[in-house]
Amino acid sequence: MSMIYLDHNATTPVAPEVLEAMLPYFAERFHNPSAPYPPAEQSADAVRAARSSVARLVGADPRQITFTSGGSESITTALHSALRTTGRRRILISAVEHSAARRSAVSLGEVTTIGVDAEGAVDRATLFEELDGEVAAVSLMLANNETGVLTDIRGIGAACREVGAIFHLDAVQGPGKLPLDLAATGAHLASLSAHKLHGPKGCGALWIAEDAPFVPLVHGGPQESERRAGTENVPGVVGFGRAAELARAYVEDEAALARTAALRDRLESGLLERLGEGRVHGGGSPRLGNTTNVHFPGRDARTLLLLLAERGVLASAGSACNAQRSAPSPVLLAMGSDPEEAASSLRFSLGRHTTSEEIDTTLEAISEVLATLDALG
Ligand code: PLP
């Protein structure tokens, strides 16, 4: 059975072009980019080219891109650096941050959590009130992985600069889903991850603005301009670079983005029609065009997911990082859902190759699953 994959916010398949670009760097071009002989220059050139491609995707200068092992490492590096460079310990995060930000903030500093409203919008008034000269960092996500809700980050970078705090943007869910110009966000630091945009897992980047003070987390050799030690993951970095080029072509194609959003809208309205009484979490906020998170009243999300998977449809109930624990989504709880509602909500996240036929088949599968559950009473 061929599967319909609607969990692109969890991860994406490596694009064929990306795999093809990566393959030579596992074996015949295996050399250490720092080695002193000519073949190593090929590896160093490939890393340089990838850095430029990733920079272009986010409107950055290549010198501002530091490769890491993924979004989680970038986030931890950013927060660690903010605490070290400011000499302060307070970190402001929103109540809907990914566990990567939430847990590294808790482990590194003293966290103040800023609430969100029922549509997932961060309480900006409280955030600005809390932002004082004791704050080391404000860490907010660009787009929520569970609901797709976009954070209103206007003015936060400037407010951080006024009090000497660092503004870190968890941009992991942005690139490849919307056009992004990091310099325009006002952030000091921003985290990126390759596997969310058809690149390989275990590779990411930290964008460091020109005016951002920075200290590394990983110490050792002088790689990455002494910002992140360790022999470069050359195949991963090459794959990230190629994935960034493909992602850029997609996000610069307004018609392609609109096509994905229209498919999402059709899925969403088809789901609501079949449910009669469901609702979309964060549906009233500006959102990523590929994501919908729908409440299925009275139905258990895990059962729904299993029945959908039996029919060849893969979706999720919130963050993949939370899926092993059967706890209800902290994101939906923060948005005011009760645990029952949070445990009966599904996320569908489309990819740039999702087809209209796949949405039709998904809606048919949903109808079957709902009928099965209704028959069981
Ligand atoms: N931040 C967000 C918003 C994410 O969705 C994820 C991945 O699920 C991460 C951070 C962590 O990224 P990585 O899996 O590359 O460590």
Coordinates of C-alpha atoms and ligand atoms in Angstrom, one line a residue:
M1 CA 0.0 0.0 0.0
S2 CA 1.5 3.4 -0.9
M3 CA 1.2 5.8 2.0
I4 CA -0.1 9.3 2.0
Y5 CA 2.3 11.3 4.1
L6 CA 0.7 14.3 5.9
D7 CA 3.2 14.7 8.7
H8 CA 5.7 17.1 7.0
N9 CA 6.1 19.2 10.2
A10 CA 7.6 16.1 11.9
T11 CA 10.1 15.5 9.1
T12 CA 10.3 15.2 5.4
P13 CA 11.7 12.7 3.0
V14 CA 15.1 13.5 1.6
A15 CA 14.5 14.8 -2.0
P16 CA 16.1 12.7 -4.7
E17 CA 18.2 15.6 -5.9
V18 CA 19.4 16.0 -2.3
L19 CA 20.4 12.4 -2.0
E20 CA 22.2 12.5 -5.3
A21 CA 24.2 15.6 -4.2
M22 CA 25.1 13.9 -0.9
L23 CA 26.1 10.5 -2.1
P24 CA 29.6 11.3 -3.4
Y25 CA 30.6 12.8 -0.1
F26 CA 30.2 9.5 1.9
A27 CA 32.9 7.6 0.0
E28 CA 34.9 9.0 -2.9
R29 CA 34.9 12.6 -1.7
F30 CA 35.3 11.6 2.0
H31 CA 38.2 14.0 2.8
N32 CA 38.3 16.2 5.8
P33 CA 37.7 19.8 4.5
S34 CA 40.5 21.0 6.8
A35 CA 43.1 18.6 5.4
P36 CA 46.1 20.2 3.5
Y37 CA 46.0 18.2 0.2
P38 CA 44.1 19.0 -3.0
P39 CA 41.2 16.5 -2.7
A40 CA 40.2 18.0 0.6
E41 CA 39.6 21.3 -1.2
Q42 CA 36.6 19.6 -3.0
S43 CA 35.0 19.0 0.4
A44 CA 35.8 22.5 1.6
D45 CA 34.3 24.0 -1.6
A46 CA 31.2 21.9 -1.2
V47 CA 30.7 23.1 2.4
R48 CA 31.3 26.7 1.1
A49 CA 28.7 26.3 -1.6
A50 CA 26.2 24.8 0.8
R51 CA 26.7 27.7 3.2
S52 CA 25.8 30.1 0.4
S53 CA 22.7 28.2 -0.6
V54 CA 21.4 28.0 3.0
A55 CA 22.2 31.8 3.4
R56 CA 20.3 32.6 0.2
L57 CA 17.2 30.7 1.5
V58 CA 17.0 33.0 4.6
G59 CA 18.2 36.3 3.1
A60 CA 21.6 36.0 5.0
D61 CA 25.2 36.5 4.3
P62 CA 27.1 33.1 4.2
R63 CA 29.4 34.3 7.0
Q64 CA 26.3 34.4 9.3
I65 CA 25.6 30.7 8.9
T66 CA 27.1 28.2 11.3
F67 CA 26.3 24.5 10.6
T68 CA 25.2 22.4 13.5
S69 CA 23.8 18.9 14.1
G70 CA 20.2 20.2 13.8
G71 CA 17.5 22.5 15.3
S72 CA 17.9 21.3 18.8
E73 CA 21.7 21.9 18.9
S74 CA 21.2 25.4 17.3
I75 CA 18.6 26.3 20.0
T76 CA 20.8 25.1 22.9
T77 CA 23.8 26.9 21.4
A78 CA 21.8 30.1 21.0
L79 CA 20.4 30.1 24.6
H80 CA 23.8 29.1 26.1
S81 CA 25.5 31.9 24.2
A82 CA 22.8 34.5 25.3
L83 CA 23.4 33.6 28.9
R84 CA 27.1 33.7 28.7
T85 CA 27.4 36.9 26.7
T86 CA 24.9 38.8 28.8
G87 CA 26.0 37.4 32.1
R88 CA 22.3 37.1 33.0
R89 CA 20.0 34.0 33.6
R90 CA 16.4 35.0 32.8
I91 CA 14.9 33.6 29.6
L92 CA 11.5 34.5 28.3
I93 CA 9.7 31.9 26.2
S94 CA 6.2 31.4 25.0
A95 CA 3.9 28.6 26.3
V96 CA 3.9 27.0 22.9
E97 CA 7.6 26.6 22.3
H98 CA 9.0 23.3 21.0
S99 CA 10.5 21.1 23.7
A100 CA 13.9 21.8 22.2
A101 CA 13.6 25.4 23.3
R102 CA 11.5 24.8 26.5
R103 CA 13.8 22.2 27.9
S104 CA 17.1 23.8 27.0
A105 CA 15.8 27.1 28.5
V106 CA 14.8 25.3 31.7
S107 CA 18.2 23.5 31.9
L108 CA 20.2 26.6 31.3
G109 CA 18.4 29.5 33.1
E110 CA 15.4 30.8 34.9
V111 CA 12.4 30.6 32.7
T112 CA 9.4 32.9 32.5
T113 CA 6.7 31.5 30.3
I114 CA 4.5 33.9 28.4
G115 CA 1.0 32.7 27.7
V116 CA -0.9 32.6 24.4
D117 CA -4.5 33.2 23.6
A118 CA -7.1 30.7 22.4
E119 CA -5.8 31.2 18.8
G120 CA -2.2 30.6 19.8
A121 CA -1.1 34.3 19.7
V122 CA 1.6 35.2 22.2
D123 CA 0.6 37.7 24.9
R124 CA 2.8 40.5 23.6
A125 CA 1.8 43.0 26.3
T126 CA 3.0 40.7 29.0
L127 CA 6.1 39.8 27.0
F128 CA 7.1 43.5 26.7
E129 CA 6.3 44.1 30.4
E130 CA 8.6 41.2 31.5
L131 CA 11.4 42.3 29.2
D132 CA 13.8 44.1 31.5
G133 CA 17.5 44.5 32.1
E134 CA 17.7 41.1 33.8
V135 CA 16.6 39.2 30.8
A136 CA 19.3 37.3 28.9
A137 CA 17.1 36.0 26.1
V138 CA 13.7 36.0 24.5
S139 CA 13.2 32.8 22.6
L140 CA 10.2 32.5 20.3
M141 CA 9.3 30.3 17.4
L142 CA 8.6 31.7 14.0
A143 CA 5.9 29.1 13.3
N144 CA 4.3 26.6 15.6
N145 CA 5.0 23.0 14.6
E146 CA 1.6 21.8 15.9
T147 CA -0.8 24.4 14.7
G148 CA 1.2 26.3 12.1
V149 CA 0.4 29.6 13.9
L150 CA 2.9 32.3 13.1
T151 CA 4.3 34.4 16.0
D152 CA 3.9 38.2 15.8
I153 CA 7.6 39.1 16.4
R154 CA 7.4 42.7 15.4
G155 CA 9.4 45.0 17.6
I156 CA 10.8 42.3 19.8
G157 CA 14.3 42.5 18.4
A158 CA 14.4 46.3 19.0
A159 CA 13.0 45.9 22.5
C160 CA 15.6 43.3 23.3
R161 CA 18.4 45.5 22.0
E162 CA 17.1 48.4 24.3
V163 CA 17.6 46.3 27.4
G164 CA 20.7 44.4 26.2
A165 CA 18.9 41.0 25.8
I166 CA 19.3 38.5 23.0
F167 CA 16.4 37.7 20.7
H168 CA 16.5 34.1 19.5
L169 CA 14.1 32.9 16.8
D170 CA 13.3 29.2 16.5
A171 CA 12.8 29.3 12.7
V172 CA 12.9 25.5 12.2
Q173 CA 9.3 25.4 10.8
G174 CA 9.7 28.4 8.5
P175 CA 12.1 27.8 5.6
G176 CA 10.7 25.8 2.8
K177 CA 7.1 26.7 3.9
L178 CA 7.2 30.5 3.6
P179 CA 9.7 33.1 2.2
L180 CA 12.0 34.2 5.0
D181 CA 14.4 37.2 5.4
L182 CA 16.1 36.7 8.8
A183 CA 17.7 40.1 8.8
A184 CA 14.2 41.6 8.7
T185 CA 13.0 39.7 11.8
G186 CA 15.1 41.7 14.2
A187 CA 16.5 38.5 15.7
H188 CA 20.1 38.1 17.0
L189 CA 20.2 34.4 16.5
A190 CA 17.9 32.0 14.5
S191 CA 17.8 28.2 14.4
L192 CA 17.3 26.1 11.3
S193 CA 17.0 22.4 10.6
A194 CA 17.6 20.6 7.3
H195 CA 15.2 17.7 7.8
K196 CA 12.1 19.9 7.8
L197 CA 12.8 20.9 4.2
H198 CA 13.6 17.7 2.4
G199 CA 17.2 17.7 3.6
P200 CA 18.9 15.1 5.8
K201 CA 18.3 14.6 9.5
G202 CA 21.1 15.5 11.9
C203 CA 22.1 18.7 10.2
G204 CA 21.0 22.3 10.9
A205 CA 22.3 25.8 11.2
L206 CA 22.5 28.7 13.5
W207 CA 22.1 32.1 11.9
I208 CA 24.1 34.8 13.8
A209 CA 23.3 38.4 13.1
E210 CA 26.2 40.7 12.5
D211 CA 25.6 42.6 15.8
A212 CA 25.1 39.5 17.9
P213 CA 27.6 38.7 20.6
F214 CA 28.4 34.9 20.5
V215 CA 30.2 32.2 22.4
P216 CA 30.3 28.6 21.1
L217 CA 28.8 25.7 22.9
V218 CA 30.9 23.0 21.2
H219 CA 34.7 23.5 21.7
G220 CA 37.6 22.0 19.9
G221 CA 39.0 22.6 16.5
P222 CA 38.6 25.9 14.6
Q223 CA 35.9 24.7 12.2
E224 CA 32.9 27.0 11.4
S225 CA 35.0 30.1 12.0
E226 CA 35.5 28.9 15.6
R227 CA 31.8 29.0 16.3
R228 CA 31.2 25.3 16.3
A229 CA 34.0 22.8 16.6
G230 CA 34.1 19.3 15.1
T231 CA 34.8 17.9 11.7
E232 CA 32.1 19.0 9.4
N233 CA 29.2 16.7 8.5
V234 CA 30.1 17.2 4.8
P235 CA 27.4 14.9 3.3
G236 CA 24.7 16.4 5.6
V237 CA 25.8 20.0 4.9
V238 CA 25.9 19.3 1.1
G239 CA 22.4 17.9 1.4
F240 CA 21.2 20.9 3.4
G241 CA 22.6 23.2 0.7
R242 CA 20.8 21.3 -2.1
A243 CA 17.6 21.2 -0.1
A244 CA 17.8 24.9 0.5
E245 CA 18.0 25.5 -3.2
L246 CA 14.9 23.4 -3.9
A247 CA 13.1 25.0 -1.0
R248 CA 13.9 28.5 -2.3
A249 CA 12.5 27.6 -5.7
Y250 CA 9.3 26.5 -4.0
V251 CA 8.8 29.4 -1.7
E252 CA 9.6 31.9 -4.5
D253 CA 6.8 30.3 -6.5
E254 CA 3.7 32.1 -5.2
A255 CA 1.4 29.8 -7.2
A256 CA 3.0 26.7 -5.7
L257 CA 2.6 28.0 -2.1
A258 CA -1.0 29.0 -2.9
R259 CA -1.6 25.5 -4.3
T260 CA -0.5 23.9 -1.0
A261 CA -2.6 26.3 1.0
A262 CA -5.7 25.6 -1.1
L263 CA -5.2 21.8 -0.6
R264 CA -4.9 22.4 3.1
D265 CA -8.0 24.5 3.1
R266 CA -9.9 21.8 1.2
L267 CA -8.7 19.2 3.6
E268 CA -9.7 21.4 6.6
S269 CA -13.2 22.2 5.3
G270 CA -13.7 18.6 4.3
L271 CA -12.8 17.5 7.8
L272 CA -15.1 20.0 9.5
E273 CA -17.9 19.1 7.1
R274 CA -17.6 15.4 8.0
L275 CA -17.3 16.2 11.7
G276 CA -20.2 18.7 11.9
E277 CA -18.9 20.1 15.2
G278 CA -15.1 20.2 15.1
R279 CA -12.8 23.2 15.1
V280 CA -9.4 24.2 13.9
H281 CA -6.9 25.1 16.6
G282 CA -5.4 28.5 15.7
G283 CA -7.6 28.8 12.7
G284 CA -8.2 32.5 13.5
S285 CA -4.5 33.3 13.4
P286 CA -2.1 33.8 10.5
R287 CA -0.7 30.3 9.9
L288 CA 1.6 28.3 7.7
G289 CA -0.2 27.3 4.6
N290 CA 0.6 23.6 5.0
T291 CA -0.7 22.9 8.5
T292 CA -4.1 22.2 10.1
N293 CA -4.8 21.0 13.6
V294 CA -8.4 19.8 14.0
H295 CA -10.4 18.8 17.1
F296 CA -12.4 15.6 16.5
P297 CA -14.9 15.8 19.4
G298 CA -15.3 12.6 21.4
R299 CA -12.7 10.7 19.3
D300 CA -9.4 9.5 20.7
A301 CA -6.5 10.9 18.6
R302 CA -4.4 7.7 18.9
T303 CA -7.2 5.5 17.7
L304 CA -7.9 7.9 14.8
L305 CA -4.2 7.8 13.8
L306 CA -4.1 4.0 13.9
L307 CA -7.3 3.7 11.8
L308 CA -6.0 6.3 9.3
A309 CA -2.6 4.5 9.1
E310 CA -4.5 1.2 8.3
R311 CA -6.0 3.1 5.4
G312 CA -2.6 4.5 4.3
V313 CA -2.8 8.0 5.7
L314 CA 0.0 9.2 8.1
A315 CA -0.8 12.2 10.3
S316 CA 0.0 13.0 13.9
A317 CA -1.3 14.2 17.2
G318 CA 1.0 17.1 17.9
S319 CA 4.7 17.0 18.1
A320 CA 6.6 13.9 17.2
C321 CA 8.8 14.6 20.2
N322 CA 5.8 14.3 22.4
A323 CA 4.3 11.3 20.7
Q324 CA 6.0 8.6 22.7
R325 CA 4.6 10.0 25.9
S326 CA 0.9 9.9 25.9
A327 CA 0.6 13.3 27.6
P328 CA -1.8 15.7 25.9
S329 CA -0.2 18.4 23.7
P330 CA 1.2 21.2 25.9
V331 CA 0.6 23.6 22.9
L332 CA -3.1 22.9 22.8
L333 CA -3.4 23.0 26.6
A334 CA -1.7 26.4 26.6
M335 CA -4.3 27.5 24.0
G336 CA -7.0 26.7 26.5
S337 CA -8.0 23.2 25.4
D338 CA -8.9 20.8 28.2
P339 CA -6.9 17.5 28.3
E340 CA -9.8 15.7 26.6
E341 CA -9.9 18.1 23.7
A342 CA -6.1 18.1 23.4
A343 CA -6.2 14.2 23.3
S344 CA -8.7 14.2 20.5
S345 CA -7.0 16.6 18.0
L346 CA -5.0 15.7 14.9
R347 CA -2.4 17.6 13.0
F348 CA -2.1 17.2 9.2
S349 CA 0.9 18.9 7.6
L350 CA 1.2 18.9 3.9
G351 CA 4.3 18.9 1.7
R352 CA 5.1 20.6 -1.5
H353 CA 4.4 17.4 -3.4
T354 CA 1.0 16.6 -1.8
T355 CA -1.5 16.1 -4.5
S356 CA -5.2 16.8 -4.8
E357 CA -5.9 13.1 -5.2
E358 CA -4.1 12.4 -1.9
I359 CA -6.4 15.0 -0.2
D360 CA -9.5 13.2 -1.7
T361 CA -8.3 9.8 -0.5
T362 CA -7.6 11.2 2.9
L363 CA -11.1 12.7 3.2
E364 CA -12.5 9.3 2.1
A365 CA -10.4 7.6 4.7
I366 CA -11.6 10.0 7.4
S367 CA -15.3 9.3 6.4
E368 CA -14.6 5.6 6.8
V369 CA -12.8 6.0 10.1
L370 CA -15.6 8.2 11.6
A371 CA -18.2 5.7 10.4
T372 CA -16.3 2.8 11.9
L373 CA -16.0 4.6 15.3
D374 CA -19.7 5.6 15.2
A375 CA -20.7 2.0 14.5
L376 CA -18.7 0.9 17.5
G377 CA -20.6 3.6 19.5
Ligands
PLP1 N1 12.0 23.6 16.8 C1 10.8 23.3 16.2 C2 9.7 24.3 16.0 C3 10.7 22.0 15.6 O1 9.5 21.6 15.0 C4 11.7 21.0 15.8 C5 11.6 19.7 15.3 O2 10.6 19.0 15.5 C6 12.9 21.4 16.4 C7 13.0 22.7 16.9 C8 14.1 20.5 16.6 O3 14.8 20.4 15.4 P1 15.7 19.1 15.2 O4 14.8 17.9 15.0 O5 16.5 19.4 13.9 O6 16.6 19.0 16.4

